[in-house]
Amino acid sequence: MKDPLPSIDLLADAEEVVSRVSALSERDFREARAARLEGVQRALEETETDCLVLSLGADLPWLTGYEAMPLERLTALVVARGTAPVLLVPELEAPRVRPDDELFSLRPWAEGSDPYDTVAQLIGEAGSVAVSDRMWASALLEIQCRRPHARYSAASTLLAGLRGQKDDVELLLLARAAHITDLVAEEILAGDLRLAGREEKVVAADITARLVAQGLQRVNFAIVGSGPNSASPHHEPGTRVISRGDPVVLDFGGVYSLGEEPGYCSDTTRTVVIDQIPEGFVELYHALHVAQAAARREASSAITGAALDAVARDAIEAAGFGRYFIHRTGHGIGLEEHEEPYVASGNRRALGPHAAFSIEPGIYLPGQFGARIEDVCVTGEHHAVSLNRSSRDMAIV
Ligand code: ZN
Ligand code: ZN
Ligand code: ZN
């Protein structure tokens, strides 16, 4: 980019982000992808992997700007170490590919021909082949059948670090997605999106419509859990009518994209109370609020996913709610709603600079009520910023 992000703090400034996103040109996207390909070639070199084969999933659009439809017909990007990538697509899909001669050569395959023979040719005598984690097993089996002697590994081990470190284009799109999503969160917190007296699923449909009206291309989910349903983290909005004294967990997000470029995800959660705070809820919410703020404060490039998870968990445990926090603290976000790095006890790696991930502890008392607060955060060198900016104070609506 001509004008790289001077600081991640800028991502919190909604107006600044709007103006920088609208200034993004096709060239910025192409340059970003070229830099990603260089990173991939370096990773092949460093891990002594001879060949990378991508297919379905987010790795392919990340690298080429092209997203394959989940069809039985094979789409494959073959990146042999030190050579230019070849993108094989079914002939009928070829019109959807935006060619980029500097990045890859496009090879459409005709109906009736065997694309696996071409993949086998491109793999050649490679001893080690990394394949997309999201490639269908049927495709991998065909490839392995033709090249049985290669050693196969998951592409995520090669790419997770690269995709986990967002470039400026990606950070701007993630910030834009978050800010659009915040507009609807703010309507909820201000009482402008009516909850009381309506069914959960009606509220979910209202949230979905507003997110699209504000500028998301697609909504991935809108969780509305009221009263006892707020204690179920992934509650499916149903026919329960939201009423006085209910805590309501609202968790929603979708995809923002610019033109034909692949879109980036948003994800935020706020918990509100209808009219009157039920007994015991203030203590619960206060413990959660403190824990979520502590995790945001401690987030940095140097901390591991496990250590950051422990920050939130320890705070909730100290308040006596430890056994009611039943999921990890967060997940990476980007082209996918859930991707690496995970803010979870099993992740012993440092988050690194320009990682994007959610911080979303929750406390759930079965059969009674629960609460969750979720923001998407981005690490700089020494600190992190939250892309989501709506209020986290307990709101009574
Ligand atoms: Zn979730
Ligand atoms: Zn969420
Ligand atoms: Zn989330």
mmCIF file of C-alpha atoms in Angstrom, residues 15-389:
data_model
loop_
_atom_site.group_PDB
_atom_site.id
_atom_site.type_symbol
_atom_site.label_atom_id
_atom_site.label_comp_id
_atom_site.label_asym_id
_atom_site.label_seq_id
_atom_site.Cartn_x
_atom_site.Cartn_y
_atom_site.Cartn_z
ATOM 1 C CA GLU A 15 -14.324 7.779 10.026
ATOM 2 C CA GLU A 16 -10.663 7.255 9.310
ATOM 3 C CA VAL A 17 -11.340 3.621 8.424
ATOM 4 C CA VAL A 18 -14.170 4.565 6.064
ATOM 5 C CA SER A 19 -11.917 6.977 4.215
ATOM 6 C CA ARG A 20 -9.002 4.530 3.995
ATOM 7 C CA VAL A 21 -11.235 1.678 2.842
ATOM 8 C CA SER A 22 -12.775 3.831 0.133
ATOM 9 C CA ALA A 23 -9.263 4.761 -1.027
ATOM 10 C CA LEU A 24 -8.286 1.085 -1.495
ATOM 11 C CA SER A 25 -7.629 0.311 -5.128
ATOM 12 C CA GLU A 26 -7.480 -2.931 -7.064
ATOM 13 C CA ARG A 27 -3.750 -2.461 -7.060
ATOM 14 C CA ASP A 28 -3.605 -2.472 -3.258
ATOM 15 C CA PHE A 29 -5.368 -5.824 -3.236
ATOM 16 C CA ARG A 30 -3.040 -7.222 -5.921
ATOM 17 C CA GLU A 31 0.034 -6.010 -4.100
ATOM 18 C CA ALA A 32 -1.221 -7.508 -0.856
ATOM 19 C CA ARG A 33 -1.706 -10.865 -2.567
ATOM 20 C CA ALA A 34 1.721 -10.700 -4.175
ATOM 21 C CA ALA A 35 3.244 -10.140 -0.734
ATOM 22 C CA ARG A 36 1.259 -13.092 0.636
ATOM 23 C CA LEU A 37 2.610 -15.312 -2.147
ATOM 24 C CA GLU A 38 6.149 -14.264 -1.289
ATOM 25 C CA GLY A 39 5.412 -15.262 2.298
ATOM 26 C CA VAL A 40 4.124 -18.635 1.124
ATOM 27 C CA GLN A 41 7.242 -19.244 -0.965
ATOM 28 C CA ARG A 42 9.404 -18.371 2.042
ATOM 29 C CA ALA A 43 7.393 -20.758 4.217
ATOM 30 C CA LEU A 44 7.824 -23.570 1.643
ATOM 31 C CA GLU A 45 11.538 -22.885 1.714
ATOM 32 C CA GLU A 46 11.817 -22.776 5.491
ATOM 33 C CA THR A 47 9.776 -25.920 6.080
ATOM 34 C CA GLU A 48 11.371 -27.704 3.106
ATOM 35 C CA THR A 49 7.960 -28.403 1.668
ATOM 36 C CA ASP A 50 8.095 -29.013 -2.090
ATOM 37 C CA CYS A 51 4.548 -28.233 -3.028
ATOM 38 C CA LEU A 52 1.336 -26.690 -1.710
ATOM 39 C CA VAL A 53 -2.085 -27.645 -3.076
ATOM 40 C CA LEU A 54 -5.060 -25.480 -2.124
ATOM 41 C CA SER A 55 -8.664 -26.161 -2.970
ATOM 42 C CA LEU A 56 -11.860 -25.232 -1.112
ATOM 43 C CA GLY A 57 -11.734 -22.978 1.928
ATOM 44 C CA ALA A 58 -10.333 -19.566 2.754
ATOM 45 C CA ASP A 59 -6.660 -20.186 1.890
ATOM 46 C CA LEU A 60 -7.418 -19.921 -1.826
ATOM 47 C CA PRO A 61 -9.200 -16.524 -1.790
ATOM 48 C CA TRP A 62 -6.586 -15.246 0.659
ATOM 49 C CA LEU A 63 -3.884 -15.988 -1.889
ATOM 50 C CA THR A 64 -5.665 -15.455 -5.230
ATOM 51 C CA GLY A 65 -8.844 -13.438 -4.563
ATOM 52 C CA TYR A 66 -10.836 -16.358 -5.976
ATOM 53 C CA GLU A 67 -13.227 -18.383 -3.865
ATOM 54 C CA ALA A 68 -14.120 -21.828 -5.199
ATOM 55 C CA MET A 69 -17.682 -23.062 -5.009
ATOM 56 C CA PRO A 70 -17.937 -26.252 -2.967
ATOM 57 C CA LEU A 71 -18.444 -28.498 -5.994
ATOM 58 C CA GLU A 72 -17.396 -32.069 -6.703
ATOM 59 C CA ARG A 73 -15.490 -30.721 -9.731
ATOM 60 C CA LEU A 74 -11.915 -30.034 -8.723
ATOM 61 C CA THR A 75 -10.490 -26.557 -8.133
ATOM 62 C CA ALA A 76 -6.819 -26.616 -7.183
ATOM 63 C CA LEU A 77 -4.067 -24.074 -6.834
ATOM 64 C CA VAL A 78 -0.728 -25.818 -7.097
ATOM 65 C CA VAL A 79 2.228 -23.877 -5.736
ATOM 66 C CA ALA A 80 5.469 -25.736 -6.294
ATOM 67 C CA ARG A 81 8.413 -24.290 -4.403
ATOM 68 C CA GLY A 82 10.162 -21.605 -6.430
ATOM 69 C CA THR A 83 7.703 -21.638 -9.323
ATOM 70 C CA ALA A 84 4.640 -19.618 -10.265
ATOM 71 C CA PRO A 85 1.303 -21.033 -9.043
ATOM 72 C CA VAL A 86 -1.129 -22.719 -11.408
ATOM 73 C CA LEU A 87 -4.859 -22.418 -10.800
ATOM 74 C CA LEU A 88 -6.894 -25.311 -12.170
ATOM 75 C CA VAL A 89 -10.613 -24.626 -12.377
ATOM 76 C CA PRO A 90 -13.526 -26.378 -14.063
ATOM 77 C CA GLU A 91 -14.026 -24.638 -17.400
ATOM 78 C CA LEU A 92 -17.497 -23.476 -16.456
ATOM 79 C CA GLU A 93 -16.124 -21.654 -13.389
ATOM 80 C CA ALA A 94 -13.351 -19.889 -15.296
ATOM 81 C CA PRO A 95 -15.415 -16.742 -16.043
ATOM 82 C CA ARG A 96 -15.636 -16.075 -12.299
ATOM 83 C CA VAL A 97 -11.854 -15.968 -11.906
ATOM 84 C CA ARG A 98 -10.265 -12.544 -12.129
ATOM 85 C CA PRO A 99 -7.003 -13.287 -13.902
ATOM 86 C CA ASP A 100 -3.769 -11.975 -12.478
ATOM 87 C CA ASP A 101 -0.841 -12.995 -14.679
ATOM 88 C CA GLU A 102 1.709 -11.818 -12.177
ATOM 89 C CA LEU A 103 0.274 -14.048 -9.488
ATOM 90 C CA PHE A 104 -0.873 -17.300 -11.108
ATOM 91 C CA SER A 105 -1.542 -18.890 -14.467
ATOM 92 C CA LEU A 106 -5.091 -20.008 -15.051
ATOM 93 C CA ARG A 107 -5.705 -23.471 -16.464
ATOM 94 C CA PRO A 108 -9.371 -24.310 -17.022
ATOM 95 C CA TRP A 109 -10.056 -28.025 -17.442
ATOM 96 C CA ALA A 110 -12.734 -29.289 -19.790
ATOM 97 C CA GLU A 111 -15.628 -31.449 -18.754
ATOM 98 C CA GLY A 112 -14.663 -35.064 -19.427
ATOM 99 C CA SER A 113 -10.926 -34.548 -18.939
ATOM 100 C CA ASP A 114 -9.172 -35.627 -15.748
ATOM 101 C CA PRO A 115 -7.874 -32.688 -13.683
ATOM 102 C CA TYR A 116 -6.163 -35.040 -11.225
ATOM 103 C CA ASP A 117 -3.709 -36.096 -13.911
ATOM 104 C CA THR A 118 -2.742 -32.443 -14.299
ATOM 105 C CA VAL A 119 -2.375 -32.016 -10.537
ATOM 106 C CA ALA A 120 -0.169 -35.126 -10.438
ATOM 107 C CA GLN A 121 1.952 -33.700 -13.257
ATOM 108 C CA LEU A 122 2.358 -30.393 -11.448
ATOM 109 C CA ILE A 123 3.270 -32.130 -8.204
ATOM 110 C CA GLY A 124 5.816 -34.133 -10.167
ATOM 111 C CA GLU A 125 8.382 -35.859 -8.004
ATOM 112 C CA ALA A 126 7.718 -33.646 -4.957
ATOM 113 C CA GLY A 127 8.588 -35.498 -1.774
ATOM 114 C CA SER A 128 6.452 -33.365 0.534
ATOM 115 C CA VAL A 129 3.075 -31.911 -0.314
ATOM 116 C CA ALA A 130 0.993 -29.658 1.942
ATOM 117 C CA VAL A 131 -2.732 -29.782 1.168
ATOM 118 C CA SER A 132 -5.537 -27.477 2.163
ATOM 119 C CA ASP A 133 -7.220 -28.534 5.418
ATOM 120 C CA ARG A 134 -10.559 -27.943 3.728
ATOM 121 C CA MET A 135 -9.896 -30.044 0.643
ATOM 122 C CA TRP A 136 -12.484 -32.792 0.341
ATOM 123 C CA ALA A 137 -11.148 -36.217 1.275
ATOM 124 C CA SER A 138 -12.360 -37.504 -2.103
ATOM 125 C CA ALA A 139 -10.021 -35.067 -3.895
ATOM 126 C CA LEU A 140 -7.075 -35.832 -1.633
ATOM 127 C CA LEU A 141 -7.564 -39.568 -2.146
ATOM 128 C CA GLU A 142 -7.451 -39.080 -5.926
ATOM 129 C CA ILE A 143 -4.226 -37.114 -5.635
ATOM 130 C CA GLN A 144 -2.644 -39.620 -3.260
ATOM 131 C CA CYS A 145 -3.621 -42.438 -5.568
ATOM 132 C CA ARG A 146 -1.569 -40.847 -8.368
ATOM 133 C CA ARG A 147 1.335 -39.723 -6.173
ATOM 134 C CA PRO A 148 1.456 -42.339 -3.418
ATOM 135 C CA HIS A 149 5.061 -41.774 -2.400
ATOM 136 C CA ALA A 150 4.839 -38.109 -1.411
ATOM 137 C CA ARG A 151 4.552 -37.141 2.258
ATOM 138 C CA TYR A 152 1.292 -35.217 2.832
ATOM 139 C CA SER A 153 0.705 -32.604 5.505
ATOM 140 C CA ALA A 154 -1.966 -30.051 6.442
ATOM 141 C CA ALA A 155 -1.480 -26.649 4.819
ATOM 142 C CA SER A 156 -2.563 -24.965 8.062
ATOM 143 C CA THR A 157 0.797 -25.776 9.645
ATOM 144 C CA LEU A 158 2.382 -23.772 6.846
ATOM 145 C CA LEU A 159 -0.194 -20.999 6.482
ATOM 146 C CA ALA A 160 -1.671 -20.396 9.945
ATOM 147 C CA GLY A 161 1.154 -18.087 10.938
ATOM 148 C CA LEU A 162 0.898 -16.137 7.679
ATOM 149 C CA ARG A 163 -2.877 -15.838 7.638
ATOM 150 C CA GLY A 164 -2.840 -15.087 11.358
ATOM 151 C CA GLN A 165 -0.806 -11.976 10.739
ATOM 152 C CA LYS A 166 -3.171 -9.649 8.914
ATOM 153 C CA ASP A 167 -1.877 -7.133 6.401
ATOM 154 C CA ASP A 168 -3.119 -3.557 6.200
ATOM 155 C CA VAL A 169 -5.828 -4.299 3.641
ATOM 156 C CA GLU A 170 -7.227 -7.057 5.817
ATOM 157 C CA LEU A 171 -7.095 -4.968 8.991
ATOM 158 C CA LEU A 172 -8.979 -2.128 7.347
ATOM 159 C CA LEU A 173 -11.702 -4.457 6.075
ATOM 160 C CA LEU A 174 -12.010 -6.150 9.472
ATOM 161 C CA ALA A 175 -12.322 -2.753 11.135
ATOM 162 C CA ARG A 176 -14.965 -1.646 8.641
ATOM 163 C CA ALA A 177 -16.925 -4.875 9.257
ATOM 164 C CA ALA A 178 -16.716 -4.317 13.031
ATOM 165 C CA HIS A 179 -17.830 -0.695 12.841
ATOM 166 C CA ILE A 180 -20.862 -1.531 10.710
ATOM 167 C CA THR A 181 -21.789 -4.239 13.198
ATOM 168 C CA ASP A 182 -21.371 -1.777 16.075
ATOM 169 C CA LEU A 183 -24.045 0.475 14.579
ATOM 170 C CA VAL A 184 -26.631 -2.231 15.204
ATOM 171 C CA ALA A 185 -25.216 -2.990 18.674
ATOM 172 C CA GLU A 186 -25.603 0.692 19.493
ATOM 173 C CA GLU A 187 -29.229 0.666 18.314
ATOM 174 C CA ILE A 188 -29.889 -2.244 20.665
ATOM 175 C CA LEU A 189 -28.126 -0.565 23.619
ATOM 176 C CA ALA A 190 -30.036 2.677 23.013
ATOM 177 C CA GLY A 191 -33.366 0.833 22.984
ATOM 178 C CA ASP A 192 -33.951 1.691 19.315
ATOM 179 C CA LEU A 193 -34.293 -1.959 18.392
ATOM 180 C CA ARG A 194 -37.212 -3.203 20.459
ATOM 181 C CA LEU A 195 -36.653 -6.436 22.364
ATOM 182 C CA ALA A 196 -39.453 -6.599 24.971
ATOM 183 C CA GLY A 197 -42.645 -8.277 23.802
ATOM 184 C CA ARG A 198 -41.087 -9.828 20.692
ATOM 185 C CA GLU A 199 -40.018 -13.378 19.948
ATOM 186 C CA GLU A 200 -36.276 -14.065 19.898
ATOM 187 C CA LYS A 201 -36.393 -15.124 16.267
ATOM 188 C CA VAL A 202 -38.196 -11.917 15.274
ATOM 189 C CA VAL A 203 -35.457 -9.894 16.969
ATOM 190 C CA ALA A 204 -32.823 -12.029 15.201
ATOM 191 C CA ALA A 205 -34.459 -11.287 11.840
ATOM 192 C CA ASP A 206 -34.546 -7.576 12.694
ATOM 193 C CA ILE A 207 -30.825 -7.586 13.571
ATOM 194 C CA THR A 208 -30.042 -9.449 10.346
ATOM 195 C CA ALA A 209 -31.974 -6.947 8.226
ATOM 196 C CA ARG A 210 -30.306 -3.976 9.913
ATOM 197 C CA LEU A 211 -26.796 -5.381 9.463
ATOM 198 C CA VAL A 212 -27.425 -5.737 5.745
ATOM 199 C CA ALA A 213 -29.017 -2.277 5.568
ATOM 200 C CA GLN A 214 -25.900 -0.830 7.220
ATOM 201 C CA GLY A 215 -23.625 -2.426 4.647
ATOM 202 C CA LEU A 216 -22.731 -6.037 5.404
ATOM 203 C CA GLN A 217 -22.974 -8.289 2.354
ATOM 204 C CA ARG A 218 -24.117 -11.242 4.369
ATOM 205 C CA VAL A 219 -25.025 -12.083 7.964
ATOM 206 C CA ASN A 220 -23.424 -15.235 9.327
ATOM 207 C CA PHE A 221 -25.484 -15.558 12.518
ATOM 208 C CA ALA A 222 -27.655 -13.623 14.946
ATOM 209 C CA ILE A 223 -27.949 -15.331 18.328
ATOM 210 C CA VAL A 224 -30.681 -13.970 20.591
ATOM 211 C CA GLY A 225 -30.923 -15.835 23.894
ATOM 212 C CA SER A 226 -33.361 -14.453 26.448
ATOM 213 C CA GLY A 227 -34.088 -15.365 30.065
ATOM 214 C CA PRO A 228 -32.954 -18.959 30.735
ATOM 215 C CA ASN A 229 -31.902 -19.242 27.066
ATOM 216 C CA SER A 230 -29.148 -16.694 27.756
ATOM 217 C CA ALA A 231 -27.383 -19.517 29.627
ATOM 218 C CA SER A 232 -26.947 -21.462 26.350
ATOM 219 C CA PRO A 233 -23.946 -19.934 24.526
ATOM 220 C CA HIS A 234 -25.032 -20.894 20.981
ATOM 221 C CA HIS A 235 -28.790 -20.696 21.550
ATOM 222 C CA GLU A 236 -30.858 -20.926 18.381
ATOM 223 C CA PRO A 237 -33.360 -17.999 18.493
ATOM 224 C CA GLY A 238 -36.843 -19.397 18.923
ATOM 225 C CA THR A 239 -40.392 -18.413 19.790
ATOM 226 C CA ARG A 240 -39.786 -17.347 23.374
ATOM 227 C CA VAL A 241 -41.189 -13.856 23.936
ATOM 228 C CA ILE A 242 -38.649 -11.545 25.549
ATOM 229 C CA SER A 243 -40.023 -10.019 28.727
ATOM 230 C CA ARG A 244 -39.353 -7.892 31.786
ATOM 231 C CA GLY A 245 -36.516 -9.133 33.964
ATOM 232 C CA ASP A 246 -34.805 -11.095 31.166
ATOM 233 C CA PRO A 247 -31.114 -10.821 30.485
ATOM 234 C CA VAL A 248 -30.681 -11.129 26.705
ATOM 235 C CA VAL A 249 -27.453 -12.249 25.031
ATOM 236 C CA LEU A 250 -27.164 -10.856 21.492
ATOM 237 C CA ASP A 251 -24.274 -12.215 19.409
ATOM 238 C CA PHE A 252 -24.121 -11.358 15.727
ATOM 239 C CA GLY A 253 -21.815 -10.843 12.815
ATOM 240 C CA GLY A 254 -21.436 -11.093 9.092
ATOM 241 C CA VAL A 255 -19.224 -10.309 6.156
ATOM 242 C CA TYR A 256 -18.074 -6.996 4.730
ATOM 243 C CA SER A 257 -16.576 -6.980 1.275
ATOM 244 C CA LEU A 258 -15.455 -4.415 -1.210
ATOM 245 C CA GLY A 259 -16.536 -5.089 -4.792
ATOM 246 C CA GLU A 260 -15.598 -8.587 -5.881
ATOM 247 C CA GLU A 261 -12.901 -8.928 -3.251
ATOM 248 C CA PRO A 262 -13.248 -11.669 -0.650
ATOM 249 C CA GLY A 263 -15.103 -10.458 2.430
ATOM 250 C CA TYR A 264 -13.979 -10.182 6.056
ATOM 251 C CA CYS A 265 -16.011 -11.182 9.100
ATOM 252 C CA SER A 266 -17.382 -9.338 12.105
ATOM 253 C CA ASP A 267 -18.522 -10.790 15.418
ATOM 254 C CA THR A 268 -19.715 -8.970 18.544
ATOM 255 C CA THR A 269 -21.790 -9.816 21.607
ATOM 256 C CA ARG A 270 -23.611 -7.573 24.048
ATOM 257 C CA THR A 271 -25.864 -8.600 26.915
ATOM 258 C CA VAL A 272 -28.711 -6.346 28.025
ATOM 259 C CA VAL A 273 -31.430 -6.583 30.658
ATOM 260 C CA ILE A 274 -35.101 -5.833 30.046
ATOM 261 C CA ASP A 275 -36.443 -3.170 32.468
ATOM 262 C CA GLN A 276 -35.455 -4.825 35.701
ATOM 263 C CA ILE A 277 -32.267 -6.561 36.815
ATOM 264 C CA PRO A 278 -32.905 -10.071 38.110
ATOM 265 C CA GLU A 279 -31.423 -11.029 41.458
ATOM 266 C CA GLY A 280 -27.812 -12.158 41.265
ATOM 267 C CA PHE A 281 -27.236 -10.807 37.791
ATOM 268 C CA VAL A 282 -25.327 -7.661 38.797
ATOM 269 C CA GLU A 283 -22.595 -9.759 40.461
ATOM 270 C CA LEU A 284 -22.360 -12.048 37.459
ATOM 271 C CA TYR A 285 -22.184 -9.207 34.955
ATOM 272 C CA HIS A 286 -19.656 -7.296 37.008
ATOM 273 C CA ALA A 287 -17.343 -10.334 37.183
ATOM 274 C CA LEU A 288 -17.650 -10.810 33.427
ATOM 275 C CA HIS A 289 -17.070 -7.145 32.641
ATOM 276 C CA VAL A 290 -13.885 -7.104 34.757
ATOM 277 C CA ALA A 291 -12.598 -10.315 33.153
ATOM 278 C CA GLN A 292 -13.259 -9.178 29.595
ATOM 279 C CA ALA A 293 -11.592 -5.803 30.210
ATOM 280 C CA ALA A 294 -8.576 -7.519 31.785
ATOM 281 C CA ALA A 295 -8.140 -9.744 28.744
ATOM 282 C CA ARG A 296 -8.384 -6.772 26.372
ATOM 283 C CA ARG A 297 -5.821 -4.919 28.455
ATOM 284 C CA GLU A 298 -3.360 -7.843 28.555
ATOM 285 C CA ALA A 299 -3.641 -8.683 24.852
ATOM 286 C CA SER A 300 -0.402 -8.083 22.952
ATOM 287 C CA SER A 301 1.757 -9.619 20.252
ATOM 288 C CA ALA A 302 3.880 -11.388 22.870
ATOM 289 C CA ILE A 303 1.208 -13.135 24.908
ATOM 290 C CA THR A 304 0.212 -16.702 23.990
ATOM 291 C CA GLY A 305 -3.373 -17.722 23.294
ATOM 292 C CA ALA A 306 -3.233 -19.880 26.420
ATOM 293 C CA ALA A 307 -1.961 -17.073 28.642
ATOM 294 C CA LEU A 308 -4.610 -14.670 27.387
ATOM 295 C CA ASP A 309 -7.303 -17.278 27.954
ATOM 296 C CA ALA A 310 -6.001 -17.628 31.514
ATOM 297 C CA VAL A 311 -6.320 -13.874 32.130
ATOM 298 C CA ALA A 312 -10.076 -13.991 31.547
ATOM 299 C CA ARG A 313 -10.486 -17.368 33.250
ATOM 300 C CA ASP A 314 -8.551 -16.422 36.375
ATOM 301 C CA ALA A 315 -10.619 -13.260 36.833
ATOM 302 C CA ILE A 316 -13.875 -15.183 36.515
ATOM 303 C CA GLU A 317 -12.605 -17.883 38.864
ATOM 304 C CA ALA A 318 -11.567 -15.279 41.423
ATOM 305 C CA ALA A 319 -15.134 -13.972 41.412
ATOM 306 C CA GLY A 320 -16.432 -17.481 42.128
ATOM 307 C CA PHE A 321 -17.956 -18.167 38.704
ATOM 308 C CA GLY A 322 -15.149 -20.357 37.327
ATOM 309 C CA ARG A 323 -17.215 -23.447 36.646
ATOM 310 C CA TYR A 324 -19.769 -21.438 34.680
ATOM 311 C CA PHE A 325 -17.283 -20.255 32.034
ATOM 312 C CA ILE A 326 -17.542 -23.261 29.748
ATOM 313 C CA HIS A 327 -15.789 -22.237 26.524
ATOM 314 C CA ARG A 328 -12.510 -20.788 25.308
ATOM 315 C CA THR A 329 -11.980 -17.034 25.539
ATOM 316 C CA GLY A 330 -11.836 -16.386 21.804
ATOM 317 C CA HIS A 331 -11.033 -17.287 18.223
ATOM 318 C CA GLY A 332 -9.157 -15.716 15.363
ATOM 319 C CA ILE A 333 -11.247 -13.972 12.717
ATOM 320 C CA GLY A 334 -10.638 -12.911 9.146
ATOM 321 C CA LEU A 335 -11.923 -14.453 5.942
ATOM 322 C CA GLU A 336 -13.411 -17.084 8.253
ATOM 323 C CA GLU A 337 -15.605 -16.470 11.317
ATOM 324 C CA HIS A 338 -13.427 -18.844 13.302
ATOM 325 C CA GLU A 339 -9.788 -19.309 12.363
ATOM 326 C CA GLU A 340 -6.371 -19.278 14.010
ATOM 327 C CA PRO A 341 -5.141 -18.013 16.398
ATOM 328 C CA TYR A 342 -7.368 -19.415 19.131
ATOM 329 C CA VAL A 343 -7.439 -17.756 22.534
ATOM 330 C CA ALA A 344 -7.593 -21.096 24.264
ATOM 331 C CA SER A 345 -5.649 -23.167 26.768
ATOM 332 C CA GLY A 346 -4.148 -25.352 24.022
ATOM 333 C CA ASN A 347 -2.530 -22.506 22.070
ATOM 334 C CA ARG A 348 1.031 -22.121 23.347
ATOM 335 C CA ARG A 349 2.113 -19.771 20.557
ATOM 336 C CA ALA A 350 2.405 -16.019 20.882
ATOM 337 C CA LEU A 351 -0.395 -14.186 19.082
ATOM 338 C CA GLY A 352 2.096 -12.090 17.134
ATOM 339 C CA PRO A 353 1.587 -8.601 15.713
ATOM 340 C CA HIS A 354 -1.501 -7.852 13.611
ATOM 341 C CA ALA A 355 -3.426 -10.864 14.834
ATOM 342 C CA ALA A 356 -7.222 -10.425 14.843
ATOM 343 C CA PHE A 357 -9.259 -12.435 17.352
ATOM 344 C CA SER A 358 -12.286 -12.234 19.587
ATOM 345 C CA ILE A 359 -12.252 -11.810 23.346
ATOM 346 C CA GLU A 360 -15.553 -13.248 24.484
ATOM 347 C CA PRO A 361 -15.713 -14.705 27.962
ATOM 348 C CA GLY A 362 -19.166 -15.695 29.210
ATOM 349 C CA ILE A 363 -20.765 -16.865 32.440
ATOM 350 C CA TYR A 364 -23.744 -19.191 32.197
ATOM 351 C CA LEU A 365 -25.888 -20.395 35.116
ATOM 352 C CA PRO A 366 -27.864 -23.341 33.706
ATOM 353 C CA GLY A 367 -31.628 -22.863 33.752
ATOM 354 C CA GLN A 368 -31.248 -19.366 35.167
ATOM 355 C CA PHE A 369 -29.399 -16.848 32.997
ATOM 356 C CA GLY A 370 -26.051 -15.995 31.451
ATOM 357 C CA ALA A 371 -24.056 -13.212 29.866
ATOM 358 C CA ARG A 372 -21.263 -12.756 27.341
ATOM 359 C CA ILE A 373 -19.299 -9.731 26.147
ATOM 360 C CA GLU A 374 -17.410 -10.043 22.854
ATOM 361 C CA ASP A 375 -15.099 -7.750 20.948
ATOM 362 C CA VAL A 376 -12.783 -8.360 18.032
ATOM 363 C CA CYS A 377 -9.295 -7.127 18.915
ATOM 364 C CA VAL A 378 -6.106 -6.569 16.936
ATOM 365 C CA THR A 379 -2.590 -6.728 18.350
ATOM 366 C CA GLY A 380 0.077 -4.165 17.697
ATOM 367 C CA GLU A 381 3.575 -4.630 19.059
ATOM 368 C CA HIS A 382 2.846 -3.862 22.692
ATOM 369 C CA HIS A 383 -0.881 -3.564 23.049
ATOM 370 C CA ALA A 384 -4.133 -4.396 21.318
ATOM 371 C CA VAL A 385 -7.086 -2.322 20.186
ATOM 372 C CA SER A 386 -10.696 -3.363 20.140
ATOM 373 C CA LEU A 387 -12.314 -2.863 16.742
ATOM 374 C CA ASN A 388 -15.720 -2.968 18.433
ATOM 375 C CA ARG A 389 -16.516 0.263 20.215
#
